Amino acid sequence: MLVSAKEMLDKAKAGHYAVGQFNINNLEWTKSVLLTAQELKSPVILGVSEGAGKYMTGFKTVAAMVKAMDEELGITVPVALHLDHGTYEGCYKCIKAGFTSIMFDGSHYPIEENVEKTKELVAVAHQLGLSIEAEVGSIGGEEDGVVGMGECADPNECKAIADLGVDMLAAGIGNIHGKYPANWPGLSFETLAAVQE
């Protein structure tokens, strides 16, 4: 059953457990993740990057595949279909395609524009019962051709985005996708603590 990520994450927070997000790139990975989640009786978030969406011939194809597999495999655990690190345009494509959760990565915009676009997307997503994640401070590493060292988010900017009603907040604390370079300074738990306040 496809649900919003917020629904399952609220239950996880109350129950003191984690929910895994696994990015999918093809039918085989999707099937493996769904069957394993079912076997473990664990809710799961299926993440899809814009690059993976293009590879699988578009977000409509991805949504149709996940919905059909969920039904045909008899999956009974909650499953969220989530756009991972999406552009503004990508968020609207996933909403139209039937995703149950989106992430708007506006971290590359000036904070005022990030706030403006995030506010709009929060209203649209919540009106349709979707969950929405937003990002402040870029995540380092390389994904879909974007390279970064992993900056730390400004806690005041995080508050500005969180106050818009996002369901999840991705705040850069020096984290990196992929291989960590030798000159990586490490995670900033001080930044994390300041953001949590």
CSV table of C-alpha atoms in Angstrom, one decimal:
chain,number,residue,atom,x,y,z
A,1,MET,CA,0.0,0.0,0.0
A,2,LEU,CA,1.5,3.3,-1.0
A,3,VAL,CA,1.4,6.0,1.7
A,4,SER,CA,3.1,9.3,2.4
A,5,ALA,CA,6.5,9.1,4.1
A,6,LYS,CA,5.2,11.4,6.9
A,7,GLU,CA,2.7,8.8,8.0
A,8,MET,CA,5.3,6.0,8.5
A,9,LEU,CA,7.9,8.3,9.9
A,10,ASP,CA,5.5,9.6,12.6
A,11,LYS,CA,4.8,6.0,13.6
A,12,ALA,CA,8.5,5.3,13.6
A,13,LYS,CA,9.3,8.3,15.8
A,14,ALA,CA,6.6,7.3,18.3
A,15,GLY,CA,7.8,3.7,18.3
A,16,HIS,CA,11.5,4.6,18.5
A,17,TYR,CA,12.6,2.8,15.3
A,18,ALA,CA,14.0,3.8,11.9
A,19,VAL,CA,12.6,3.5,8.4
A,20,GLY,CA,15.0,2.8,5.6
A,21,GLN,CA,15.0,4.7,2.3
A,22,PHE,CA,16.5,2.8,-0.6
A,23,ASN,CA,17.0,4.4,-3.9
A,24,ILE,CA,15.8,2.3,-6.8
A,25,ASN,CA,17.1,2.3,-10.4
A,26,ASN,CA,15.3,-0.6,-12.1
A,27,LEU,CA,12.7,-3.3,-11.7
A,28,GLU,CA,15.0,-5.8,-10.1
A,29,TRP,CA,16.1,-3.5,-7.3
A,30,THR,CA,12.6,-2.4,-6.7
A,31,LYS,CA,11.3,-6.0,-6.4
A,32,SER,CA,14.2,-6.9,-4.1
A,33,VAL,CA,13.5,-4.0,-1.8
A,34,LEU,CA,9.8,-4.6,-1.7
A,35,LEU,CA,10.1,-8.3,-1.0
A,36,THR,CA,12.7,-7.8,1.7
A,37,ALA,CA,10.5,-5.1,3.4
A,38,GLN,CA,7.6,-7.5,3.3
A,39,GLU,CA,9.7,-10.4,4.7
A,40,LEU,CA,11.0,-8.1,7.6
A,41,LYS,CA,7.5,-6.6,8.1
A,42,SER,CA,9.1,-3.2,7.8
A,43,PRO,CA,7.8,0.0,6.2
A,44,VAL,CA,10.0,1.3,3.5
A,45,ILE,CA,10.7,4.4,1.4
A,46,LEU,CA,11.6,3.9,-2.2
A,47,GLY,CA,13.7,6.9,-3.3
A,48,VAL,CA,14.1,7.9,-6.9
A,49,SER,CA,16.6,10.4,-8.1
A,50,GLU,CA,15.9,12.5,-11.2
A,51,GLY,CA,18.6,10.6,-13.0
A,52,ALA,CA,17.1,7.2,-12.1
A,53,GLY,CA,13.7,8.5,-13.2
A,54,LYS,CA,15.1,9.4,-16.6
A,55,TYR,CA,16.8,6.0,-16.9
A,56,MET,CA,13.5,4.2,-16.2
A,57,THR,CA,11.9,6.3,-18.9
A,58,GLY,CA,10.1,8.8,-16.7
A,59,PHE,CA,8.4,9.3,-13.4
A,60,LYS,CA,5.0,8.0,-14.7
A,61,THR,CA,6.7,4.7,-15.6
A,62,VAL,CA,8.3,4.5,-12.2
A,63,ALA,CA,5.0,5.2,-10.3
A,64,ALA,CA,3.1,2.7,-12.5
A,65,MET,CA,5.8,0.1,-11.9
A,66,VAL,CA,5.9,0.5,-8.2
A,67,LYS,CA,2.1,0.5,-7.8
A,68,ALA,CA,1.8,-2.6,-10.0
A,69,MET,CA,4.6,-4.4,-8.1
A,70,ASP,CA,3.1,-3.5,-4.8
A,71,GLU,CA,-0.2,-5.0,-5.8
A,72,GLU,CA,1.1,-8.0,-7.8
A,73,LEU,CA,3.6,-9.0,-5.0
A,74,GLY,CA,0.9,-8.7,-2.3
A,75,ILE,CA,2.9,-6.2,-0.3
A,76,THR,CA,1.1,-5.3,2.9
A,77,VAL,CA,3.7,-3.1,4.6
A,78,PRO,CA,3.5,0.7,4.1
A,79,VAL,CA,5.5,1.9,1.1
A,80,ALA,CA,6.3,5.5,0.2
A,81,LEU,CA,7.4,6.5,-3.3
A,82,HIS,CA,9.7,9.5,-2.8
A,83,LEU,CA,11.5,11.8,-5.2
A,84,ASP,CA,15.1,12.2,-3.8
A,85,HIS,CA,16.8,15.6,-4.2
A,86,GLY,CA,14.3,16.8,-6.8
A,87,THR,CA,14.3,20.1,-8.7
A,88,TYR,CA,11.3,22.4,-8.6
A,89,GLU,CA,10.2,21.1,-12.0
A,90,GLY,CA,10.9,17.5,-11.0
A,91,CYS,CA,8.7,17.8,-7.9
A,92,TYR,CA,5.7,18.8,-10.1
A,93,LYS,CA,6.4,15.9,-12.5
A,94,CYS,CA,6.4,13.5,-9.6
A,95,ILE,CA,3.2,14.9,-8.1
A,96,LYS,CA,1.5,14.5,-11.4
A,97,ALA,CA,2.9,11.0,-11.8
A,98,GLY,CA,1.5,9.7,-8.5
A,99,PHE,CA,4.4,9.8,-6.1
A,100,THR,CA,3.4,9.9,-2.4
A,101,SER,CA,6.4,12.0,-1.2
A,102,ILE,CA,8.7,14.6,-2.7
A,103,MET,CA,12.0,16.2,-1.8
A,104,PHE,CA,12.7,19.7,-3.0
A,105,ASP,CA,16.4,20.4,-3.0
A,106,GLY,CA,16.5,24.1,-3.1
A,107,SER,CA,19.8,24.3,-1.4
A,108,HIS,CA,21.5,25.8,-4.4
A,109,TYR,CA,19.1,28.8,-4.5
A,110,PRO,CA,19.5,31.9,-2.4
A,111,ILE,CA,17.6,31.3,0.9
A,112,GLU,CA,14.8,33.7,-0.1
A,113,GLU,CA,14.1,31.8,-3.3
A,114,ASN,CA,14.4,28.4,-1.5
A,115,VAL,CA,11.8,29.6,1.0
A,116,GLU,CA,9.5,30.9,-1.7
A,117,LYS,CA,9.6,27.7,-3.8
A,118,THR,CA,9.4,25.4,-0.7
A,119,LYS,CA,6.4,27.3,0.6
A,120,GLU,CA,4.6,26.8,-2.7
A,121,LEU,CA,5.5,23.1,-2.9
A,122,VAL,CA,4.4,22.5,0.8
A,123,ALA,CA,1.0,23.9,0.1
A,124,VAL,CA,0.5,21.8,-3.1
A,125,ALA,CA,1.9,18.6,-1.5
A,126,HIS,CA,-0.1,18.8,1.7
A,127,GLN,CA,-3.3,19.6,-0.3
A,128,LEU,CA,-2.8,16.3,-2.1
A,129,GLY,CA,-1.9,14.3,1.0
A,130,LEU,CA,1.8,14.0,0.0
A,131,SER,CA,4.7,14.4,2.3
A,132,ILE,CA,7.5,16.8,1.5
A,133,GLU,CA,11.1,17.1,2.5
A,134,ALA,CA,13.2,20.2,1.9
A,135,GLU,CA,17.0,20.8,2.0
A,136,VAL,CA,19.1,23.5,3.5
A,137,GLY,CA,22.9,23.4,3.0
A,138,SER,CA,24.1,21.1,0.2
A,139,ILE,CA,25.0,17.5,0.7
A,140,GLY,CA,28.5,16.8,-0.7
A,141,GLY,CA,29.7,14.1,-3.0
A,142,GLU,CA,28.4,13.5,-6.5
A,143,GLU,CA,24.9,12.6,-7.6
A,144,ASP,CA,23.3,13.2,-11.0
A,145,GLY,CA,26.4,15.2,-12.0
A,146,VAL,CA,26.3,17.6,-9.0
A,147,VAL,CA,29.6,17.7,-7.0
A,148,GLY,CA,30.0,19.2,-3.5
A,149,MET,CA,32.2,18.9,-0.4
A,150,GLY,CA,29.3,18.9,2.1
A,151,GLU,CA,28.6,22.2,3.7
A,152,CYS,CA,27.0,22.9,7.0
A,153,ALA,CA,23.5,24.5,7.0
A,154,ASP,CA,22.8,27.7,8.8
A,155,PRO,CA,20.4,26.9,11.7
A,156,ASN,CA,18.4,30.1,11.1
A,157,GLU,CA,17.9,29.1,7.5
A,158,CYS,CA,16.8,25.6,8.6
A,159,LYS,CA,14.2,27.2,11.0
A,160,ALA,CA,12.9,29.4,8.1
A,161,ILE,CA,12.4,26.3,6.0
A,162,ALA,CA,11.0,24.1,8.9
A,163,ASP,CA,8.5,26.8,9.8
A,164,LEU,CA,6.9,26.4,6.4
A,165,GLY,CA,5.5,23.1,7.5
A,166,VAL,CA,7.8,20.6,5.7
A,167,ASP,CA,7.4,17.1,7.0
A,168,MET,CA,11.2,16.3,6.8
A,169,LEU,CA,14.2,18.6,6.8
A,170,ALA,CA,17.6,17.6,5.2
A,171,ALA,CA,20.1,19.9,6.8
A,172,GLY,CA,23.7,19.7,5.6
A,173,ILE,CA,26.1,18.9,8.5
A,174,GLY,CA,29.1,18.0,6.3
A,175,ASN,CA,27.7,14.8,5.0
A,176,ILE,CA,28.6,13.5,1.6
A,177,HIS,CA,27.0,11.0,-0.9
A,178,GLY,CA,29.5,8.4,-2.0
A,179,LYS,CA,33.2,8.2,-1.3
A,180,TYR,CA,34.6,10.5,1.4
A,181,PRO,CA,37.7,12.4,0.2
A,182,ALA,CA,40.9,12.3,2.3
A,183,ASN,CA,40.5,16.1,3.1
A,184,TRP,CA,36.9,15.7,4.3
A,185,PRO,CA,36.6,17.6,7.7
A,186,GLY,CA,33.9,15.3,9.1
A,187,LEU,CA,30.4,15.7,10.4
A,188,SER,CA,29.5,18.7,12.4
A,189,PHE,CA,27.4,17.5,15.4
A,190,GLU,CA,27.5,21.1,16.7
A,191,THR,CA,25.5,22.1,13.6
A,192,LEU,CA,23.1,19.2,14.0
A,193,ALA,CA,22.5,20.2,17.7
A,194,ALA,CA,21.9,23.8,16.7
A,195,VAL,CA,19.4,22.8,13.9
A,196,GLN,CA,17.5,20.5,16.3
A,197,GLU,CA,17.1,23.4,18.8
